[in-house]
XYZ file of N, CA, C and O in Angstrom:
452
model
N 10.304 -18.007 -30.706
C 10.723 -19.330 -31.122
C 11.336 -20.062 -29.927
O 11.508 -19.428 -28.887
N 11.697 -21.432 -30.006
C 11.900 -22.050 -28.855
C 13.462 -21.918 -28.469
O 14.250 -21.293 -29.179
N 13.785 -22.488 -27.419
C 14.865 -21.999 -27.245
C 15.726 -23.196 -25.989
O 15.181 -23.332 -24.893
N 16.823 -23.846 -26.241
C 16.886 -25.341 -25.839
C 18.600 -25.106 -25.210
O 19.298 -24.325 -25.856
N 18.991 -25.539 -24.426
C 20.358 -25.572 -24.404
C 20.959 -26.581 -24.025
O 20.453 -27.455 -23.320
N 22.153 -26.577 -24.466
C 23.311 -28.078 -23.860
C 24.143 -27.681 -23.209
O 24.494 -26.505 -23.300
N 24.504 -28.227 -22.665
C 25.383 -27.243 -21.592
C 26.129 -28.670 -20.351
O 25.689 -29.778 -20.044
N 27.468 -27.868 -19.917
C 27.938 -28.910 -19.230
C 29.208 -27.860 -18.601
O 29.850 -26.976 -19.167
N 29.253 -28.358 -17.240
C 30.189 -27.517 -16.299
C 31.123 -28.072 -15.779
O 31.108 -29.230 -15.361
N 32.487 -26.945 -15.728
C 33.260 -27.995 -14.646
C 33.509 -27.386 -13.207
O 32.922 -26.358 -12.871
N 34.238 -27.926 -12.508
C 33.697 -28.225 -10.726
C 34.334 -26.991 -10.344
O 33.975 -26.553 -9.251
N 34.922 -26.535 -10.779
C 35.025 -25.340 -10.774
C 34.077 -24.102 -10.709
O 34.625 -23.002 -10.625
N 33.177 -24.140 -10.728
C 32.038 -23.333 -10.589
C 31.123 -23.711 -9.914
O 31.201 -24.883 -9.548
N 30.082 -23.024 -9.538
C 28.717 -23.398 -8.580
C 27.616 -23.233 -9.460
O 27.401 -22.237 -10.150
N 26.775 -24.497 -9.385
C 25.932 -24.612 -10.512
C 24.637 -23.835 -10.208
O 23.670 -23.842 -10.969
N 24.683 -23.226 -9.148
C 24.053 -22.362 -8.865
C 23.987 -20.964 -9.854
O 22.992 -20.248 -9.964
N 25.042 -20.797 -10.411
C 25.155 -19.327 -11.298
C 24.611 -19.639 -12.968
O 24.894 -18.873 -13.889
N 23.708 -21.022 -13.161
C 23.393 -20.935 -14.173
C 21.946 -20.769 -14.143
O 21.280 -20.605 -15.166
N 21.318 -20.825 -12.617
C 19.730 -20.543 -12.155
C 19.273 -19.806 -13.377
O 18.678 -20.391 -14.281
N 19.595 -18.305 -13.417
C 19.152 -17.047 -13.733
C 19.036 -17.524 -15.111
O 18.296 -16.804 -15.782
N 19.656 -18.743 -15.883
C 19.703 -18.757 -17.077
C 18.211 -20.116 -17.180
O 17.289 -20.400 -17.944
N 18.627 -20.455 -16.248
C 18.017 -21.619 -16.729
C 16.295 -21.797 -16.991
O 15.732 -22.543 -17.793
N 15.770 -20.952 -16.131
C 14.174 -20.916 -16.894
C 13.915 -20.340 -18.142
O 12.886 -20.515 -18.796
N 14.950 -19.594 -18.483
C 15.088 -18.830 -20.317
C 14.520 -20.127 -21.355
O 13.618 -19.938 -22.171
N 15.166 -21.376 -21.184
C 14.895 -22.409 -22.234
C 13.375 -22.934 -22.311
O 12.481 -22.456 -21.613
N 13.191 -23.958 -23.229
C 12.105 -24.750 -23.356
C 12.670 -25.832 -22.791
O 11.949 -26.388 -21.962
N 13.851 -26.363 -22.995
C 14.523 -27.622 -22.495
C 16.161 -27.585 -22.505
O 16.886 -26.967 -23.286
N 16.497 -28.349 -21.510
C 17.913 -27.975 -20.729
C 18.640 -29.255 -20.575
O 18.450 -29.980 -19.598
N 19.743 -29.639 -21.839
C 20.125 -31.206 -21.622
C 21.467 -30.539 -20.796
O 21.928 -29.430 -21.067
N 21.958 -31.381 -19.807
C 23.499 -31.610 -19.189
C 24.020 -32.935 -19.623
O 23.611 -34.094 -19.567
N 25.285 -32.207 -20.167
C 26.142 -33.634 -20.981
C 27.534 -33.117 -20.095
O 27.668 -32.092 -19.428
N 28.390 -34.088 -20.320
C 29.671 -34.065 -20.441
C 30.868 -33.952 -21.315
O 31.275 -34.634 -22.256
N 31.285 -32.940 -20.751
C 33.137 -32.768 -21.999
C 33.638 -34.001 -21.835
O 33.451 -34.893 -21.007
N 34.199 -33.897 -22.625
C 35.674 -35.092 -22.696
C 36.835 -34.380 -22.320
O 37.996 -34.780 -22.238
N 36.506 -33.626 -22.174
C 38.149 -32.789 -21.693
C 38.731 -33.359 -20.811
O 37.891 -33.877 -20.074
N 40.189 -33.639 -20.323
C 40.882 -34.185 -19.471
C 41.213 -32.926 -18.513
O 41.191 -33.128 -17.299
N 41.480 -31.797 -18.939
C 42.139 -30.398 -18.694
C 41.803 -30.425 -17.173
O 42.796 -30.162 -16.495
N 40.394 -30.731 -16.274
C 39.674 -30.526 -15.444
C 38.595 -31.061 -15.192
O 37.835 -31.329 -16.123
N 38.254 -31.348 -13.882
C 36.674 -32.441 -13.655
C 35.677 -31.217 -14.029
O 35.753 -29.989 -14.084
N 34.632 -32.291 -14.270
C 33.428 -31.798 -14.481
C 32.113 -32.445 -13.703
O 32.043 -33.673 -13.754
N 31.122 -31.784 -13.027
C 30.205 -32.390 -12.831
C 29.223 -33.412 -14.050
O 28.725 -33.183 -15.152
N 29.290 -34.488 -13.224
C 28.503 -35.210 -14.157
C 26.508 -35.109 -14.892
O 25.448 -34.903 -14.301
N 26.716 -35.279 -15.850
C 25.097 -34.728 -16.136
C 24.022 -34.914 -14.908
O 23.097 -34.106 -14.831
N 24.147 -36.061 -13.867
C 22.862 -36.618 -13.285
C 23.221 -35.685 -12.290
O 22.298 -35.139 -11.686
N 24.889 -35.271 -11.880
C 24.828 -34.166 -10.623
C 23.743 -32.796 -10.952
O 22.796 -32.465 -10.239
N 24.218 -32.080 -12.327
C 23.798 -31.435 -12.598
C 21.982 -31.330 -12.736
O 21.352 -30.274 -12.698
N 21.428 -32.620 -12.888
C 19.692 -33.140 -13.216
C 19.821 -33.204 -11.662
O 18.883 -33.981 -11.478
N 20.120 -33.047 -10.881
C 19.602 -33.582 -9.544
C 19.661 -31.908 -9.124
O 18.785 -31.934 -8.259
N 19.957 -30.970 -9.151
C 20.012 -29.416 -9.017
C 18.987 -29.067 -9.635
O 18.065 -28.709 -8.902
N 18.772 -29.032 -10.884
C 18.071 -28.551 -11.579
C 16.615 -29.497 -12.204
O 16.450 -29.544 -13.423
N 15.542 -30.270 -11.182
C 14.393 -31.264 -11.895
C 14.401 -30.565 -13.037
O 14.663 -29.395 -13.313
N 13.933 -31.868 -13.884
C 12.871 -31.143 -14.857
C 13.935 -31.328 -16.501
O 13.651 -31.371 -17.698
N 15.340 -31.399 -15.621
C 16.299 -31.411 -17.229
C 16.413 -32.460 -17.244
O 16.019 -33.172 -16.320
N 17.056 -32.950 -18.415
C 16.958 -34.100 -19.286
C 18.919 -34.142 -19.426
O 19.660 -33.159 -19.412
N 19.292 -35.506 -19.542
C 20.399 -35.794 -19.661
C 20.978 -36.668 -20.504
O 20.573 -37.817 -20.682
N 22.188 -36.029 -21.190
C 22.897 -36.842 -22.675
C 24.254 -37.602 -22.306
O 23.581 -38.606 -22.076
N 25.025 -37.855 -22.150
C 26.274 -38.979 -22.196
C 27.307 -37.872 -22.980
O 28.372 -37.570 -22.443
N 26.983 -37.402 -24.045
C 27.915 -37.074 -24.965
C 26.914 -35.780 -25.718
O 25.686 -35.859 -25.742
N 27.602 -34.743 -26.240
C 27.105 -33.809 -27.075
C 25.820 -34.329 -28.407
O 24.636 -34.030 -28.562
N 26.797 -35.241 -29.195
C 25.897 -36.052 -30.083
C 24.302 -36.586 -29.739
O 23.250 -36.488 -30.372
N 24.614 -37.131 -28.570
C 23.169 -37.140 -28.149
C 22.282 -36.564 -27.445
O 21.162 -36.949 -27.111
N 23.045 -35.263 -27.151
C 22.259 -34.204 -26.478
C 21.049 -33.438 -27.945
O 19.888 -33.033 -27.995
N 21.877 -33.548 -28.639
C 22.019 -32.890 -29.977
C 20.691 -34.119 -31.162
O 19.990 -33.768 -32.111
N 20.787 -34.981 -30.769
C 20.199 -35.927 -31.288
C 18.602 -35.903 -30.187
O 17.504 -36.180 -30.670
N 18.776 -35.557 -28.830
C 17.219 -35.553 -28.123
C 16.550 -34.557 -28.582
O 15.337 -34.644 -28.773
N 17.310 -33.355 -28.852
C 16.766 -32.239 -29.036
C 16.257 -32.614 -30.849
O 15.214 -32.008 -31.095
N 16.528 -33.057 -31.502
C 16.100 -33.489 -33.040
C 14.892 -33.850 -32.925
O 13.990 -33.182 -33.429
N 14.612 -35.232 -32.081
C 14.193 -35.906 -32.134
C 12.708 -35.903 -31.303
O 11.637 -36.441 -31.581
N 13.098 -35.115 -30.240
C 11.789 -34.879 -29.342
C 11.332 -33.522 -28.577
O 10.700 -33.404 -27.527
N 11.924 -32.419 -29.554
C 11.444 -31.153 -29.939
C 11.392 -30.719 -30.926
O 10.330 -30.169 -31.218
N 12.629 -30.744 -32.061
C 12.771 -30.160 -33.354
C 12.002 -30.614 -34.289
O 11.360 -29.822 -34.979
N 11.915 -32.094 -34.504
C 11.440 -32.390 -35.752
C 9.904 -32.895 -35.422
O 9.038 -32.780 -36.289
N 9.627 -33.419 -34.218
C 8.047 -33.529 -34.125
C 7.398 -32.333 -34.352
O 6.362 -32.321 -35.017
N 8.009 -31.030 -33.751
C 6.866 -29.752 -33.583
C 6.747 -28.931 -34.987
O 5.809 -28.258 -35.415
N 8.194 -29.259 -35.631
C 8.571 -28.595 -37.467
C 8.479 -29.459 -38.134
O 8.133 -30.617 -37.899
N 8.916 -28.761 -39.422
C 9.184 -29.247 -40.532
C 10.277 -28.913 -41.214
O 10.701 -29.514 -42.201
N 10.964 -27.531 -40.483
C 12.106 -26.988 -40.322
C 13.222 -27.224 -39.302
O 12.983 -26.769 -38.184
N 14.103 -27.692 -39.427
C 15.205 -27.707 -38.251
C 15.514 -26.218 -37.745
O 15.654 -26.064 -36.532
N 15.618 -25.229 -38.505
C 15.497 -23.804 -38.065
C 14.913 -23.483 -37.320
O 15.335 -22.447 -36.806
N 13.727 -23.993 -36.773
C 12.734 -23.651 -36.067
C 13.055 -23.566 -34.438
O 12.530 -24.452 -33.765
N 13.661 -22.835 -33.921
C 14.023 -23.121 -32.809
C 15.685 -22.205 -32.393
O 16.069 -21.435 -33.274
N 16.390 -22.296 -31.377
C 17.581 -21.905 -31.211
C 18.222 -22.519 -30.312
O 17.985 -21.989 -29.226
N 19.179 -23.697 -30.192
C 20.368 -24.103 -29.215
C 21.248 -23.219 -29.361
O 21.641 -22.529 -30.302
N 21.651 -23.406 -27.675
C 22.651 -22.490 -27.215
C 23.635 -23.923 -26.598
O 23.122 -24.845 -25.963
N 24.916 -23.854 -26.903
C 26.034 -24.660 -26.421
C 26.414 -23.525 -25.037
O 26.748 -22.342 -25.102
N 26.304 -24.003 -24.376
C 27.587 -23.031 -23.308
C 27.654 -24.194 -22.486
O 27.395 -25.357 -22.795
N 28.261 -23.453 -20.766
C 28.726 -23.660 -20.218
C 30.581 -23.688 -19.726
O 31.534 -22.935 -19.526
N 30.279 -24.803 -19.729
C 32.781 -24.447 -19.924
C 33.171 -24.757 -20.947
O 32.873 -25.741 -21.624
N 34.365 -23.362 -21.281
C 35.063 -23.275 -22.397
C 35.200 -23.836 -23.265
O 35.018 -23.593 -24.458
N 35.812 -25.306 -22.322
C 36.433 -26.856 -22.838
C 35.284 -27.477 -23.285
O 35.544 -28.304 -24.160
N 33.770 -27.366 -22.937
C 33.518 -28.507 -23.980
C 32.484 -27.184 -24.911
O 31.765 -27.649 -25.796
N 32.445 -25.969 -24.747
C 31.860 -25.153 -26.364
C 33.408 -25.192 -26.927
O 33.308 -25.340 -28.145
N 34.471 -25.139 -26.642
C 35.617 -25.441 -27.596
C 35.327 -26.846 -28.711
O 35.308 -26.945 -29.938
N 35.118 -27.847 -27.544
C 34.994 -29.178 -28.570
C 33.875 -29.222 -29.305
O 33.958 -30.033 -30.227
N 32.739 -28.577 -29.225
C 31.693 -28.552 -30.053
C 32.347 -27.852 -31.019
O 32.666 -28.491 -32.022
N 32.689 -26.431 -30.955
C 33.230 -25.485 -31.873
C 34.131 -26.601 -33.115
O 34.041 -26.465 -34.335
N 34.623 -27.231 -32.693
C 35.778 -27.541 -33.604
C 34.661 -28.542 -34.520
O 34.773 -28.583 -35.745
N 33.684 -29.261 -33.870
C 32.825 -29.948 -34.917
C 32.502 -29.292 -36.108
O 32.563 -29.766 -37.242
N 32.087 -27.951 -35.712
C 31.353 -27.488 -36.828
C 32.604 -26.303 -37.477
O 32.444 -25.737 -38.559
N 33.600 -26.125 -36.749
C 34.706 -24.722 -37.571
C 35.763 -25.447 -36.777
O 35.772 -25.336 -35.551
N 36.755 -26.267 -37.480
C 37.989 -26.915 -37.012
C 38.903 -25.563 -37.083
O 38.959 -24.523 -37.739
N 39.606 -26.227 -35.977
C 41.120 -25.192 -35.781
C 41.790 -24.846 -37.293
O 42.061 -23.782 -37.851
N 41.937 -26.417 -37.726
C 42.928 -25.832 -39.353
C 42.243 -24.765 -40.056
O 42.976 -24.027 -40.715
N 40.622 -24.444 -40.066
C 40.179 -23.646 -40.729
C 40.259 -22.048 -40.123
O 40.216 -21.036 -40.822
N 40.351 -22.082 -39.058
C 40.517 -20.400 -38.525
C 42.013 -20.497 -38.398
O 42.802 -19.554 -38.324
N 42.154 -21.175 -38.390
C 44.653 -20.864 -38.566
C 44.252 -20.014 -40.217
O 44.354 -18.849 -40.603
N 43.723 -21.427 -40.917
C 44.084 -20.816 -42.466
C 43.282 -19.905 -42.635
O 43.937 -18.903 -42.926
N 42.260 -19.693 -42.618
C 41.826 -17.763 -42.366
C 41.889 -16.694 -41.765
O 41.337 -15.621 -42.008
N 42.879 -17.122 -40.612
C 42.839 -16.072 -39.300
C 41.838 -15.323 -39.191
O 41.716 -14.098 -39.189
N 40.770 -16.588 -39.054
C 39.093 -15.773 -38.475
C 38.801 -17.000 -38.045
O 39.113 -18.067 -38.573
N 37.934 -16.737 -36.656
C 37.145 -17.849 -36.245
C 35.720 -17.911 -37.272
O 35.143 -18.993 -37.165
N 35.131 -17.038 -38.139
C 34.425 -16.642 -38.842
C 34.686 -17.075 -39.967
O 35.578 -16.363 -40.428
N 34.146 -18.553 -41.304
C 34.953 -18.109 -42.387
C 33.362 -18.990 -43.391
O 33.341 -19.004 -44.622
């Protein structure tokens, strides 16, 4: 099945150490955190390393290219396929909280619920 990622780094690292990962996908958006915590390379730094990827502004529309011009033209299933969020902490943290907010793993003491 296909296999797509979003992903976004901060300057803190060499974007070099995501090579080994990066032919794994079908398609490879670079977005940006909002995190203040620490800079981040910006998506077009990151598209200028790596031809060939595609670039979002914000998660939402990383998330929205991948709908729109892999997921739902090639299916009929949104299942069909697998995104991977990584990169830095700070922005799979802020995705995380989209889909499993903090109040909900306090009140279960599980990130799992």
């Amino acid at each position: 099945s296909p296999k797509y990622a979003i992903f976004s780094m901060a300057k803190n690292h060499d974007p070099e150490s995501f090579r080994g990962l990066y032919d794994l996908f079908d398609a490879v958006i670079f977005t940006q955190s909002k995190s203040q915590e620490t800079q981040f390379y910006t998506p077009q730094e990151l598209q200028e390393i790596f031809p060939g990827s595609l670039v979002a502004p914000d998660f939402d529309t990383a998330l929205s290219i991948l709908n729109t011009q892999y997921l739902i033209p090639h299916t009929s299933e949104l299942s069909k396929g697998t995104i991977l969020v990584t990169g830095s902490f700070y922005f799979c943290g802020e995705v995380r909280e989209r889909f499993y907010p903090k109040a909900e793993i306090i009140k279960h003491r599980s990130e799992f619920f």
